[in-house]
Amino acid sequence: MIHKVAIIGAGPAGVTTAKHLLSEKHFSTIDVFEQQASTGGVWNYTPYAPFGELSIPQTNPQQPLQEPHWERERSEHGDQIWARSNPIFVTPMYDRLESNIPHFLMEHSDDASLEKEQLFAGRESVLRYLNNYADDVRHLIKFKTQVYDIKKLETDKGTDRWLVCARNLVTNKVVEDTYDAVAVASGHHYVPVVPNIPGIEVWNETYPNTITHSKYYRCPDSFANKKVIVVGNSASGLDIGTQIGTVSKHPLLNSQRSAAPEFHRPASWKKEMPEIVEFVSPSEVPRAVRSADGQIESDIDAIVFCTGYYYSFPFLSTLQPPITSTGERVENLYKQLFSIAHPTLAFIGLPYKIVPFRTYEGQAAVVARVWSSCLSLPSGPEMRAWEAQRIAEKGAGKKFHELTNLEDFRYHNDLVEWALQATPQEAERRVPPKWSREEEVSRKNIPGMKEAFAELGEERHVVRRLEDLHFTLRE
């Protein structure tokens, strides 16, 4: 029986998991380990973003634990000093970020307070919302505590036990404890991907601090009057490119491996170019890159890679079989959720291109019911068959975790159906609702909504409801 559970991370996924475990009224211990000083996870903003710590290229997902930075405080003499009080971990959150999901879809199913904010909420509003949402599980969270190792222990009963080793980052005190199950909710915005394009290493050495990654972007000011290439056309790439384009030289160059999203409209100030296939030797052409069509762009002042992140879990590096080998996906996984080899190890929040908070609710509901012995997992062969089918459909790379074309809604609804099969049914259990048909229609219209919202300029800040946007939903 599972009675003690450790949750790694107190961001949106970890907090949601804690709430669902708590509602089961089954577990004797629920410990949540959070290396930051507060909840909110990736929504915590770090103005200090030392992109000099970025390796160019960055192709190895097996990175050590992230080292914290420390807040500056005033000494008794008035000097600024680094004080070991609140550890700071660099997140991809930037100054002017606004959600790319309307609040009525983004918010948790049991807390509609985000709807008091503008339709596509700003980062400060989302962080405040998440911090408030965590209040009823805050007593379970060990803040400023970094998990550095998790070991599977051998038992004579044939069941898994887990030794969780953590360190208080302020006092350096090491804490070790054993658990019956571990839920990993630590996110996947830690190790940036910067591809090893021919010539990039020499180019970076010749022109230091010219190449960066979106994780370290904060505001467009430093790109003023510069010739800039933004690599990637994901949501972050398009948004960051739009911001930089307000101050950079025109056209801003957007390097794309794949076609731009259907909703994306061409802009007069931006030029789309094929993917970069070579960083031209500085001895041949200064500050130049060659694209897949053979064209050369020279006199480049800055390049921002918006190329995503590896899945990386340094605290699980000793586990066999390995959690991930390439960093593109978590391996030996059932339903994007359970380790097939070790079902008392679960991962909350791996899928991307999703509406996240509600997806976490469905995942957490299933994990809570399975670990409280109110639901059963399929047999090992059945779980492996699911993974094999997923690989056949999506490949063994990063698309394994990609949920597009309403697949995230179908996935969530399947999880809710599964959770509702729990026996016995208890009224106190948290049961997230399924997505409705109306919400599905809204989900399909998000890109158009966001574009209409952005076109309002500063007036967008007073738009609270979809009706205020005067946007017509299309079936």
CSV table of C-alpha atoms in Angstrom, one decimal:
chain,number,residue,atom,x,y,z
A,1,MET,CA,0.0,0.0,0.0
A,2,ILE,CA,1.1,3.5,-0.7
A,3,HIS,CA,0.9,5.9,2.2
A,4,LYS,CA,3.9,8.3,1.9
A,5,VAL,CA,4.2,10.3,-1.3
A,6,ALA,CA,6.8,12.8,-2.4
A,7,ILE,CA,6.1,15.5,-5.0
A,8,ILE,CA,9.0,17.2,-6.8
A,9,GLY,CA,8.0,20.7,-7.6
A,10,ALA,CA,5.4,23.2,-6.3
A,11,GLY,CA,4.5,24.8,-9.6
A,12,PRO,CA,1.0,24.4,-11.1
A,13,ALA,CA,1.5,20.7,-11.7
A,14,GLY,CA,2.9,19.9,-8.2
A,15,VAL,CA,0.2,22.0,-6.4
A,16,THR,CA,-2.6,20.3,-8.4
A,17,THR,CA,-1.2,16.9,-7.6
A,18,ALA,CA,-1.0,17.7,-3.9
A,19,LYS,CA,-4.6,18.8,-3.9
A,20,HIS,CA,-5.8,15.6,-5.5
A,21,LEU,CA,-3.7,13.4,-3.2
A,22,LEU,CA,-5.0,15.3,-0.2
A,23,SER,CA,-8.6,14.9,-1.2
A,24,GLU,CA,-8.2,11.1,-1.2
A,25,LYS,CA,-7.9,11.1,2.6
A,26,HIS,CA,-5.7,8.1,2.2
A,27,PHE,CA,-2.1,9.2,2.4
A,28,SER,CA,-0.3,9.7,5.7
A,29,THR,CA,2.4,11.9,4.3
A,30,ILE,CA,2.5,14.2,1.3
A,31,ASP,CA,5.7,16.2,1.1
A,32,VAL,CA,6.2,18.7,-1.7
A,33,PHE,CA,9.8,19.7,-2.4
A,34,GLU,CA,10.3,23.1,-4.1
A,35,GLN,CA,13.7,24.6,-4.8
A,36,GLN,CA,12.3,28.2,-5.2
A,37,ALA,CA,11.2,30.4,-2.4
A,38,SER,CA,7.5,30.4,-3.6
A,39,THR,CA,5.0,28.5,-5.6
A,40,GLY,CA,4.2,29.4,-9.2
A,41,GLY,CA,7.0,27.3,-10.9
A,42,VAL,CA,7.8,28.6,-14.4
A,43,TRP,CA,5.6,31.6,-13.8
A,44,ASN,CA,8.1,33.1,-11.4
A,45,TYR,CA,9.9,36.0,-13.0
A,46,THR,CA,13.6,36.4,-12.7
A,47,PRO,CA,14.9,39.7,-13.9
A,48,TYR,CA,18.4,38.5,-13.6
A,49,ALA,CA,19.0,36.3,-16.7
A,50,PRO,CA,22.7,35.6,-17.2
A,51,PHE,CA,22.6,34.1,-20.6
A,52,GLY,CA,26.4,33.8,-20.5
A,53,GLU,CA,25.8,30.5,-18.6
A,54,LEU,CA,24.3,29.1,-21.8
A,55,SER,CA,26.5,26.6,-23.7
A,56,ILE,CA,26.7,27.1,-27.5
A,57,PRO,CA,25.7,24.7,-28.9
A,58,GLN,CA,23.6,23.0,-26.2
A,59,THR,CA,22.8,19.4,-27.3
A,60,ASN,CA,23.3,17.4,-24.1
A,61,PRO,CA,20.2,16.9,-22.0
A,62,GLN,CA,22.2,15.3,-19.2
A,63,GLN,CA,23.0,18.5,-17.2
A,64,PRO,CA,23.7,18.8,-13.5
A,65,LEU,CA,21.3,20.4,-11.1
A,66,GLN,CA,20.6,24.1,-11.7
A,67,GLU,CA,22.6,26.3,-9.5
A,68,PRO,CA,20.7,29.1,-7.7
A,69,HIS,CA,21.4,32.8,-7.8
A,70,TRP,CA,20.8,34.9,-4.7
A,71,GLU,CA,18.8,38.0,-4.1
A,72,ARG,CA,20.7,41.2,-3.3
A,73,GLU,CA,20.2,42.8,0.0
A,74,ARG,CA,21.5,46.0,1.7
A,75,SER,CA,24.2,45.5,4.3
A,76,GLU,CA,24.1,47.6,7.5
A,77,HIS,CA,26.6,49.9,5.7
A,78,GLY,CA,24.2,50.4,2.8
A,79,ASP,CA,26.2,48.2,0.3
A,80,GLN,CA,24.5,45.7,-1.9
A,81,ILE,CA,25.5,42.1,-1.0
A,82,TRP,CA,24.5,38.7,-2.1
A,83,ALA,CA,22.5,37.2,0.7
A,84,ARG,CA,21.7,33.5,1.0
A,85,SER,CA,18.0,34.1,1.9
A,86,ASN,CA,15.9,33.4,-1.3
A,87,PRO,CA,17.4,31.3,-4.0
A,88,ILE,CA,16.6,32.4,-7.5
A,89,PHE,CA,16.3,30.0,-10.5
A,90,VAL,CA,16.2,31.4,-14.0
A,91,THR,CA,12.9,30.8,-15.7
A,92,PRO,CA,11.8,31.6,-19.3
A,93,MET,CA,9.4,34.3,-18.0
A,94,TYR,CA,9.9,37.6,-19.7
A,95,ASP,CA,8.7,41.2,-18.9
A,96,ARG,CA,5.8,41.6,-21.2
A,97,LEU,CA,4.6,38.0,-21.4
A,98,GLU,CA,0.8,37.5,-21.7
A,99,SER,CA,-0.8,34.1,-21.8
A,100,ASN,CA,-1.6,32.6,-25.1
A,101,ILE,CA,-4.7,31.0,-23.7
A,102,PRO,CA,-7.8,33.0,-22.7
A,103,HIS,CA,-8.4,32.9,-19.0
A,104,PHE,CA,-11.7,31.0,-19.1
A,105,LEU,CA,-9.9,28.0,-20.6
A,106,MET,CA,-6.6,28.5,-18.7
A,107,GLU,CA,-7.9,28.6,-15.2
A,108,HIS,CA,-8.4,25.7,-12.9
A,109,SER,CA,-11.9,24.1,-13.0
A,110,ASP,CA,-12.5,25.0,-9.3
A,111,ASP,CA,-11.2,28.6,-9.4
A,112,ALA,CA,-12.6,31.1,-11.8
A,113,SER,CA,-10.9,34.1,-10.2
A,114,LEU,CA,-8.6,34.5,-13.2
A,115,GLU,CA,-11.6,35.9,-15.1
A,116,LYS,CA,-11.2,39.1,-13.2
A,117,GLU,CA,-8.1,39.8,-15.3
A,118,GLN,CA,-7.7,40.8,-18.9
A,119,LEU,CA,-8.8,38.1,-21.4
A,120,PHE,CA,-5.2,36.9,-22.0
A,121,ALA,CA,-3.7,37.4,-18.6
A,122,GLY,CA,-0.3,38.9,-18.0
A,123,ARG,CA,2.4,37.0,-16.2
A,124,GLU,CA,1.9,38.9,-12.9
A,125,SER,CA,-1.8,38.1,-12.8
A,126,VAL,CA,-1.2,34.4,-13.5
A,127,LEU,CA,1.5,34.2,-10.8
A,128,ARG,CA,-0.8,35.8,-8.3
A,129,TYR,CA,-3.6,33.4,-9.3
A,130,LEU,CA,-1.3,30.4,-8.8
A,131,ASN,CA,0.0,31.6,-5.5
A,132,ASN,CA,-3.5,32.0,-4.2
A,133,TYR,CA,-4.5,28.6,-5.5
A,134,ALA,CA,-1.7,27.0,-3.6
A,135,ASP,CA,-2.8,28.3,-0.2
A,136,ASP,CA,-4.6,25.2,1.0
A,137,VAL,CA,-1.6,22.9,0.4
A,138,ARG,CA,1.1,25.4,1.4
A,139,HIS,CA,1.7,23.6,4.7
A,140,LEU,CA,2.9,20.6,2.7
A,141,ILE,CA,5.6,22.4,0.8
A,142,LYS,CA,9.3,22.4,1.8
A,143,PHE,CA,10.5,25.6,0.1
A,144,LYS,CA,14.1,26.4,-0.8
A,145,THR,CA,14.8,22.7,-0.8
A,146,GLN,CA,16.4,21.1,-3.9
A,147,VAL,CA,16.0,17.4,-4.5
A,148,TYR,CA,19.4,16.2,-5.7
A,149,ASP,CA,18.9,12.4,-5.9
A,150,ILE,CA,16.1,9.9,-5.9
A,151,LYS,CA,17.1,6.2,-5.5
A,152,LYS,CA,14.9,3.1,-5.9
A,153,LEU,CA,15.4,0.9,-2.9
A,154,GLU,CA,15.2,-2.9,-3.0
A,155,THR,CA,12.6,-4.4,-0.7
A,156,ASP,CA,11.9,-8.0,0.3
A,157,LYS,CA,8.2,-7.5,-0.6
A,158,GLY,CA,8.8,-6.9,-4.3
A,159,THR,CA,7.4,-3.3,-4.1
A,160,ASP,CA,9.3,-0.1,-4.9
A,161,ARG,CA,10.5,2.3,-2.2
A,162,TRP,CA,12.2,5.5,-2.9
A,163,LEU,CA,14.9,7.3,-1.1
A,164,VAL,CA,14.6,11.1,-1.7
A,165,CYS,CA,17.7,13.1,-0.9
A,166,ALA,CA,17.3,16.9,-0.7
A,167,ARG,CA,19.2,19.9,0.5
A,168,ASN,CA,18.0,23.1,2.1
A,169,LEU,CA,19.6,25.7,-0.1
A,170,VAL,CA,19.9,28.3,2.6
A,171,THR,CA,21.3,26.2,5.4
A,172,ASN,CA,22.9,23.4,3.3
A,173,LYS,CA,21.2,20.9,5.6
A,174,VAL,CA,20.6,17.5,3.9
A,175,VAL,CA,17.3,15.8,4.4
A,176,GLU,CA,16.7,12.2,3.5
A,177,ASP,CA,13.5,10.2,3.7
A,178,THR,CA,11.9,7.2,2.1
A,179,TYR,CA,8.6,7.2,0.3
A,180,ASP,CA,6.2,4.7,-1.3
A,181,ALA,CA,5.7,6.8,-4.4
A,182,VAL,CA,7.1,9.9,-6.1
A,183,ALA,CA,5.3,12.3,-8.4
A,184,VAL,CA,7.7,14.3,-10.6
A,185,ALA,CA,6.2,17.8,-11.4
A,186,SER,CA,9.4,19.7,-11.9
A,187,GLY,CA,8.6,21.0,-15.4
A,188,HIS,CA,10.6,20.9,-18.5
A,189,HIS,CA,12.0,24.4,-19.1
A,190,TYR,CA,15.4,23.9,-17.6
A,191,VAL,CA,17.9,22.7,-20.3
A,192,PRO,CA,17.6,24.8,-23.5
A,193,VAL,CA,18.0,23.3,-26.9
A,194,VAL,CA,20.6,25.1,-29.2
A,195,PRO,CA,21.3,22.9,-32.2
A,196,ASN,CA,24.8,22.1,-33.3
A,197,ILE,CA,24.7,23.9,-36.7
A,198,PRO,CA,28.0,23.8,-38.6
A,199,GLY,CA,30.2,26.7,-37.6
A,200,ILE,CA,28.1,27.8,-34.6
A,201,GLU,CA,30.9,27.2,-32.0
A,202,VAL,CA,33.5,29.3,-33.8
A,203,TRP,CA,31.0,31.9,-34.7
A,204,ASN,CA,30.0,32.2,-31.0
A,205,GLU,CA,33.6,32.4,-29.9
A,206,THR,CA,34.3,35.2,-32.4
A,207,TYR,CA,31.1,37.1,-31.6
A,208,PRO,CA,30.4,36.4,-27.9
A,209,ASN,CA,27.1,37.3,-26.4
A,210,THR,CA,25.5,37.5,-29.8
A,211,ILE,CA,23.7,34.1,-29.7
A,212,THR,CA,21.1,33.5,-26.9
A,213,HIS,CA,18.0,31.4,-26.2
A,214,SER,CA,14.5,32.5,-25.4
A,215,LYS,CA,15.0,31.3,-21.8
A,216,TYR,CA,17.2,34.3,-21.2
A,217,TYR,CA,15.1,36.9,-23.1
A,218,ARG,CA,13.6,39.6,-20.8
A,219,CYS,CA,12.7,42.6,-22.9
A,220,PRO,CA,13.4,44.0,-26.4
A,221,ASP,CA,15.4,47.1,-25.3
A,222,SER,CA,18.8,45.5,-25.9
A,223,PHE,CA,17.9,44.7,-29.5
A,224,ALA,CA,17.3,48.3,-30.5
A,225,ASN,CA,18.6,49.2,-34.0
A,226,LYS,CA,20.1,45.8,-34.4
A,227,LYS,CA,19.8,43.2,-37.2
A,228,VAL,CA,18.2,40.3,-35.5
A,229,ILE,CA,17.3,36.7,-36.3
A,230,VAL,CA,14.7,34.8,-34.3
A,231,VAL,CA,15.0,31.1,-34.8
A,232,GLY,CA,11.7,29.2,-34.4
A,233,ASN,CA,8.0,29.9,-35.0
A,234,SER,CA,6.4,28.5,-31.9
A,235,ALA,CA,4.2,30.7,-29.7
A,236,SER,CA,7.2,32.0,-27.8
A,237,GLY,CA,9.2,32.6,-31.0
A,238,LEU,CA,6.4,34.5,-32.6
A,239,ASP,CA,5.7,36.6,-29.5
A,240,ILE,CA,9.3,37.4,-28.8
A,241,GLY,CA,9.9,38.2,-32.5
A,242,THR,CA,7.0,40.6,-32.4
A,243,GLN,CA,8.4,42.4,-29.3
A,244,ILE,CA,11.9,42.6,-30.7
A,245,GLY,CA,10.5,43.9,-34.0
A,246,THR,CA,9.2,47.0,-32.3
A,247,VAL,CA,12.8,48.3,-31.8
A,248,SER,CA,15.1,46.3,-34.1
A,249,LYS,CA,16.1,47.0,-37.6
A,250,HIS,CA,13.6,45.9,-40.2
A,251,PRO,CA,13.1,43.4,-41.5
A,252,LEU,CA,13.4,41.2,-38.4
A,253,LEU,CA,14.4,37.8,-39.7
A,254,ASN,CA,12.4,34.7,-38.6
A,255,SER,CA,14.2,31.5,-39.4
A,256,GLN,CA,11.8,28.6,-39.7
A,257,ARG,CA,12.2,24.9,-40.2
A,258,SER,CA,8.5,24.3,-40.7
A,259,ALA,CA,5.7,26.5,-42.2
A,260,ALA,CA,4.3,29.2,-40.0
A,261,PRO,CA,1.0,28.4,-38.2
A,262,GLU,CA,-2.1,28.9,-40.2
A,263,PHE,CA,-3.3,31.8,-38.1
A,264,HIS,CA,0.0,33.7,-38.5
A,265,ARG,CA,-0.3,36.7,-40.8
A,266,PRO,CA,2.8,38.0,-42.7
A,267,ALA,CA,4.0,41.3,-41.4
A,268,SER,CA,5.7,44.0,-43.4
A,269,TRP,CA,8.4,44.5,-40.8
A,270,LYS,CA,9.4,40.8,-40.8
A,271,LYS,CA,11.0,38.5,-43.3
A,272,GLU,CA,10.6,34.7,-43.0
A,273,MET,CA,13.6,32.7,-44.0
A,274,PRO,CA,14.4,28.9,-44.2
A,275,GLU,CA,16.3,27.2,-41.4
A,276,ILE,CA,19.9,28.2,-40.8
A,277,VAL,CA,22.2,25.4,-42.1
A,278,GLU,CA,25.6,27.1,-41.5
A,279,PHE,CA,27.2,29.8,-39.5
A,280,VAL,CA,29.6,31.2,-42.1
A,281,SER,CA,33.2,31.4,-41.1
A,282,PRO,CA,34.1,34.9,-39.9
A,283,SER,CA,37.1,34.8,-42.2
A,284,GLU,CA,34.8,34.6,-45.2
A,285,VAL,CA,31.8,36.8,-44.4
A,286,PRO,CA,31.5,38.8,-41.1
A,287,ARG,CA,28.6,38.0,-38.9
A,288,ALA,CA,26.9,35.8,-41.5
A,289,VAL,CA,24.6,32.7,-41.7
A,290,ARG,CA,23.6,30.6,-44.6
A,291,SER,CA,20.0,29.3,-44.9
A,292,ALA,CA,18.7,26.2,-46.5
A,293,ASP,CA,17.9,27.9,-49.8
A,294,GLY,CA,21.6,29.0,-50.1
A,295,GLN,CA,21.0,32.6,-49.3
A,296,ILE,CA,23.5,34.4,-46.9
A,297,GLU,CA,22.5,37.0,-44.4
A,298,SER,CA,25.4,39.1,-43.1
A,299,ASP,CA,26.0,41.8,-40.5
A,300,ILE,CA,23.9,39.9,-37.9
A,301,ASP,CA,23.9,41.6,-34.5
A,302,ALA,CA,21.9,39.1,-32.5
A,303,ILE,CA,20.3,35.7,-32.8
A,304,VAL,CA,17.7,34.4,-30.4
A,305,PHE,CA,17.0,30.6,-30.5
A,306,CYS,CA,13.4,29.9,-29.6
A,307,THR,CA,14.0,26.1,-30.0
A,308,GLY,CA,12.5,24.6,-26.9
A,309,TYR,CA,14.0,22.5,-24.1
A,310,TYR,CA,15.2,19.0,-23.3
A,311,TYR,CA,13.5,16.8,-20.8
A,312,SER,CA,16.0,16.5,-18.0
A,313,PHE,CA,15.8,15.0,-14.6
A,314,PRO,CA,19.3,15.0,-13.0
A,315,PHE,CA,17.9,13.7,-9.7
A,316,LEU,CA,16.8,10.5,-11.4
A,317,SER,CA,20.1,9.9,-13.2
A,318,THR,CA,20.8,6.5,-11.5
A,319,LEU,CA,17.4,5.0,-12.3
A,320,GLN,CA,17.2,2.0,-14.6
A,321,PRO,CA,15.9,1.8,-17.2
A,322,PRO,CA,16.9,5.4,-17.9
A,323,ILE,CA,14.1,8.0,-17.8
A,324,THR,CA,15.4,9.7,-20.9
A,325,SER,CA,18.3,9.1,-23.2
A,326,THR,CA,18.0,11.7,-25.9
A,327,GLY,CA,16.1,14.3,-23.8
A,328,GLU,CA,13.4,14.5,-26.4
A,329,ARG,CA,10.9,12.4,-24.4
A,330,VAL,CA,10.5,10.4,-21.2
A,331,GLU,CA,10.8,6.7,-22.0
A,332,ASN,CA,9.0,3.6,-20.7
A,333,LEU,CA,5.9,5.7,-20.1
A,334,TYR,CA,2.2,4.9,-20.0
A,335,LYS,CA,-0.4,7.5,-20.8
A,336,GLN,CA,2.1,10.3,-20.6
A,337,LEU,CA,2.0,9.6,-16.9
A,338,PHE,CA,3.2,6.4,-15.2
A,339,SER,CA,6.6,4.8,-15.4
A,340,ILE,CA,5.9,1.3,-16.8
A,341,ALA,CA,8.9,-0.2,-15.0
A,342,HIS,CA,8.1,1.6,-11.8
A,343,PRO,CA,4.4,2.5,-11.5
A,344,THR,CA,5.0,4.2,-8.2
A,345,LEU,CA,6.8,6.9,-10.2
A,346,ALA,CA,4.6,9.3,-12.1
A,347,PHE,CA,5.3,12.4,-14.2
A,348,ILE,CA,2.8,15.3,-14.1
A,349,GLY,CA,3.0,17.9,-16.9
A,350,LEU,CA,5.1,16.3,-19.6
A,351,PRO,CA,2.8,17.0,-22.6
A,352,TYR,CA,3.1,20.3,-24.5
A,353,LYS,CA,1.0,22.4,-26.8
A,354,ILE,CA,-1.8,21.9,-24.2
A,355,VAL,CA,-4.1,23.8,-22.0
A,356,PRO,CA,-2.0,23.0,-19.0
A,357,PHE,CA,-3.8,23.5,-15.7
A,358,ARG,CA,-6.8,21.4,-16.5
A,359,THR,CA,-4.6,18.7,-18.1
A,360,TYR,CA,-2.7,18.5,-14.7
A,361,GLU,CA,-6.1,18.1,-13.0
A,362,GLY,CA,-6.9,15.0,-15.1
A,363,GLN,CA,-3.5,13.5,-14.6
A,364,ALA,CA,-3.5,14.2,-10.8
A,365,ALA,CA,-6.9,12.7,-10.4
A,366,VAL,CA,-5.8,9.4,-12.0
A,367,VAL,CA,-2.5,9.3,-10.0
A,368,ALA,CA,-4.3,9.9,-6.7
A,369,ARG,CA,-6.9,7.1,-7.4
A,370,VAL,CA,-4.3,4.6,-8.6
A,371,TRP,CA,-2.0,5.2,-5.6
A,372,SER,CA,-4.9,5.0,-3.2
A,373,SER,CA,-5.7,1.5,-4.7
A,374,CYS,CA,-9.1,2.7,-6.0
A,375,LEU,CA,-8.0,2.3,-9.6
A,376,SER,CA,-5.9,-0.4,-11.2
A,377,LEU,CA,-3.2,0.0,-13.9
A,378,PRO,CA,-3.2,-2.3,-16.9
A,379,SER,CA,-0.7,-5.1,-17.1
A,380,GLY,CA,2.9,-4.4,-18.0
A,381,PRO,CA,2.5,-5.8,-21.6
A,382,GLU,CA,-0.7,-3.7,-22.1
A,383,MET,CA,1.1,-0.5,-20.9
A,384,ARG,CA,4.0,-1.2,-23.3
A,385,ALA,CA,1.6,-1.8,-26.1
A,386,TRP,CA,0.2,1.7,-25.5
A,387,GLU,CA,3.7,3.2,-25.7
A,388,ALA,CA,4.5,1.3,-28.8
A,389,GLN,CA,1.3,2.5,-30.5
A,390,ARG,CA,2.1,6.1,-29.5
A,391,ILE,CA,5.6,5.7,-31.0
A,392,ALA,CA,4.1,4.3,-34.2
A,393,GLU,CA,1.8,7.3,-34.5
A,394,LYS,CA,4.2,10.1,-33.3
A,395,GLY,CA,7.7,8.7,-33.4
A,396,ALA,CA,10.1,8.2,-30.6
A,397,GLY,CA,11.2,11.8,-30.5
A,398,LYS,CA,9.8,15.0,-29.0
A,399,LYS,CA,6.4,14.6,-30.8
A,400,PHE,CA,5.7,11.7,-28.4
A,401,HIS,CA,4.6,14.3,-25.9
A,402,GLU,CA,2.9,16.8,-28.3
A,403,LEU,CA,-0.8,17.0,-28.1
A,404,THR,CA,-2.3,19.0,-31.0
A,405,ASN,CA,-5.6,19.3,-32.8
A,406,LEU,CA,-7.7,19.0,-29.6
A,407,GLU,CA,-5.8,15.9,-28.6
A,408,ASP,CA,-5.1,17.5,-25.2
A,409,PHE,CA,-8.9,17.8,-24.6
A,410,ARG,CA,-9.5,14.2,-25.6
A,411,TYR,CA,-6.6,13.1,-23.4
A,412,HIS,CA,-8.1,15.0,-20.4
A,413,ASN,CA,-11.6,13.7,-21.0
A,414,ASP,CA,-10.2,10.1,-21.1
A,415,LEU,CA,-8.4,10.7,-17.8
A,416,VAL,CA,-11.5,12.0,-16.2
A,417,GLU,CA,-13.5,8.9,-17.4
A,418,TRP,CA,-10.8,6.7,-16.0
A,419,ALA,CA,-10.7,8.5,-12.7
A,420,LEU,CA,-14.5,8.2,-12.4
A,421,GLN,CA,-14.2,4.4,-12.5
A,422,ALA,CA,-12.6,4.5,-9.0
A,423,THR,CA,-14.2,2.4,-6.3
A,424,PRO,CA,-15.5,3.2,-3.9
A,425,GLN,CA,-16.8,6.6,-5.0
A,426,GLU,CA,-16.2,9.2,-2.3
A,427,ALA,CA,-18.0,12.6,-2.3
A,428,GLU,CA,-14.9,14.4,-1.0
A,429,ARG,CA,-12.7,13.4,-4.0
A,430,ARG,CA,-11.7,16.0,-6.4
A,431,VAL,CA,-13.2,15.1,-9.8
A,432,PRO,CA,-12.3,17.6,-12.6
A,433,PRO,CA,-15.0,18.1,-15.2
A,434,LYS,CA,-14.6,17.1,-18.8
A,435,TRP,CA,-14.1,19.7,-21.5
A,436,SER,CA,-17.5,20.6,-23.0
A,437,ARG,CA,-18.3,21.0,-26.7
A,438,GLU,CA,-18.5,24.8,-26.3
A,439,GLU,CA,-15.0,24.8,-24.8
A,440,GLU,CA,-13.7,22.7,-27.6
A,441,VAL,CA,-14.9,25.3,-30.1
A,442,SER,CA,-13.2,28.0,-28.1
A,443,ARG,CA,-10.0,25.9,-28.0
A,444,LYS,CA,-10.0,25.7,-31.8
A,445,ASN,CA,-10.4,29.5,-32.0
A,446,ILE,CA,-7.6,30.5,-29.6
A,447,PRO,CA,-5.1,31.6,-32.3
A,448,GLY,CA,-7.7,33.9,-33.9
A,449,MET,CA,-8.7,35.2,-30.5
A,450,LYS,CA,-5.1,36.1,-29.5
A,451,GLU,CA,-4.5,37.8,-32.8
A,452,ALA,CA,-7.7,39.9,-32.4
A,453,PHE,CA,-6.7,40.7,-28.8
A,454,ALA,CA,-3.2,41.8,-29.8
A,455,GLU,CA,-4.5,44.0,-32.6
A,456,LEU,CA,-6.3,46.2,-30.0
A,457,GLY,CA,-2.9,47.5,-28.7
A,458,GLU,CA,-3.1,49.1,-25.3
A,459,GLU,CA,-6.9,48.9,-25.4
A,460,ARG,CA,-6.6,45.1,-24.9
A,461,HIS,CA,-6.0,45.6,-21.2
A,462,VAL,CA,-9.6,46.5,-20.6
A,463,VAL,CA,-11.0,43.4,-22.4
A,464,ARG,CA,-12.2,41.0,-19.7
A,465,ARG,CA,-14.7,38.8,-21.6
A,466,LEU,CA,-14.8,37.2,-25.0
A,467,GLU,CA,-17.9,39.2,-25.8
A,468,ASP,CA,-15.8,42.4,-25.3
A,469,LEU,CA,-13.4,41.2,-28.0
A,470,HIS,CA,-16.3,41.1,-30.6
A,471,PHE,CA,-14.8,37.9,-32.0
A,472,THR,CA,-16.9,35.4,-33.8
A,473,LEU,CA,-16.2,31.8,-32.9
A,474,ARG,CA,-15.9,29.4,-35.9
A,475,GLU,CA,-17.0,25.8,-35.6
